C-alpha angles and dihedrals in degrees: 000000000000118000116215115206115246108249120205120208114279125230115227094239092045116134115225128201120237091250091053087053091048093052095045090050092039093225134129122253094248091060092043089049091042091053092047089053086051092051094244104101123102113280112273135199114219116211119210097258089060100258121131129222129185122207113235092233086053090049091048095045088048097053090044093052088058092051110126129212114249107255 
C-alpha cells in the first residue's frame, strides 16, 4: 500500500524548500539543479547560509507556463 503525504493548502506567498519542490515536481535533485544552471528552473531565493527557497506562487506560475495545448 502506498501512503500519500497529506498536503496542507499552500498560501501564495509560502516559501517552499527544495525537497518540497522536488516532491511536488517529482524530479530528482540533479534535474532541478540542471534546470537552475540552464536558467529554466522556477525562481529561487538564496538565503545567506546558501539554502534555497521557492515561493509557492512562483512555482505555480512556472508550472502553468509549461502547459501544452491538447494535440
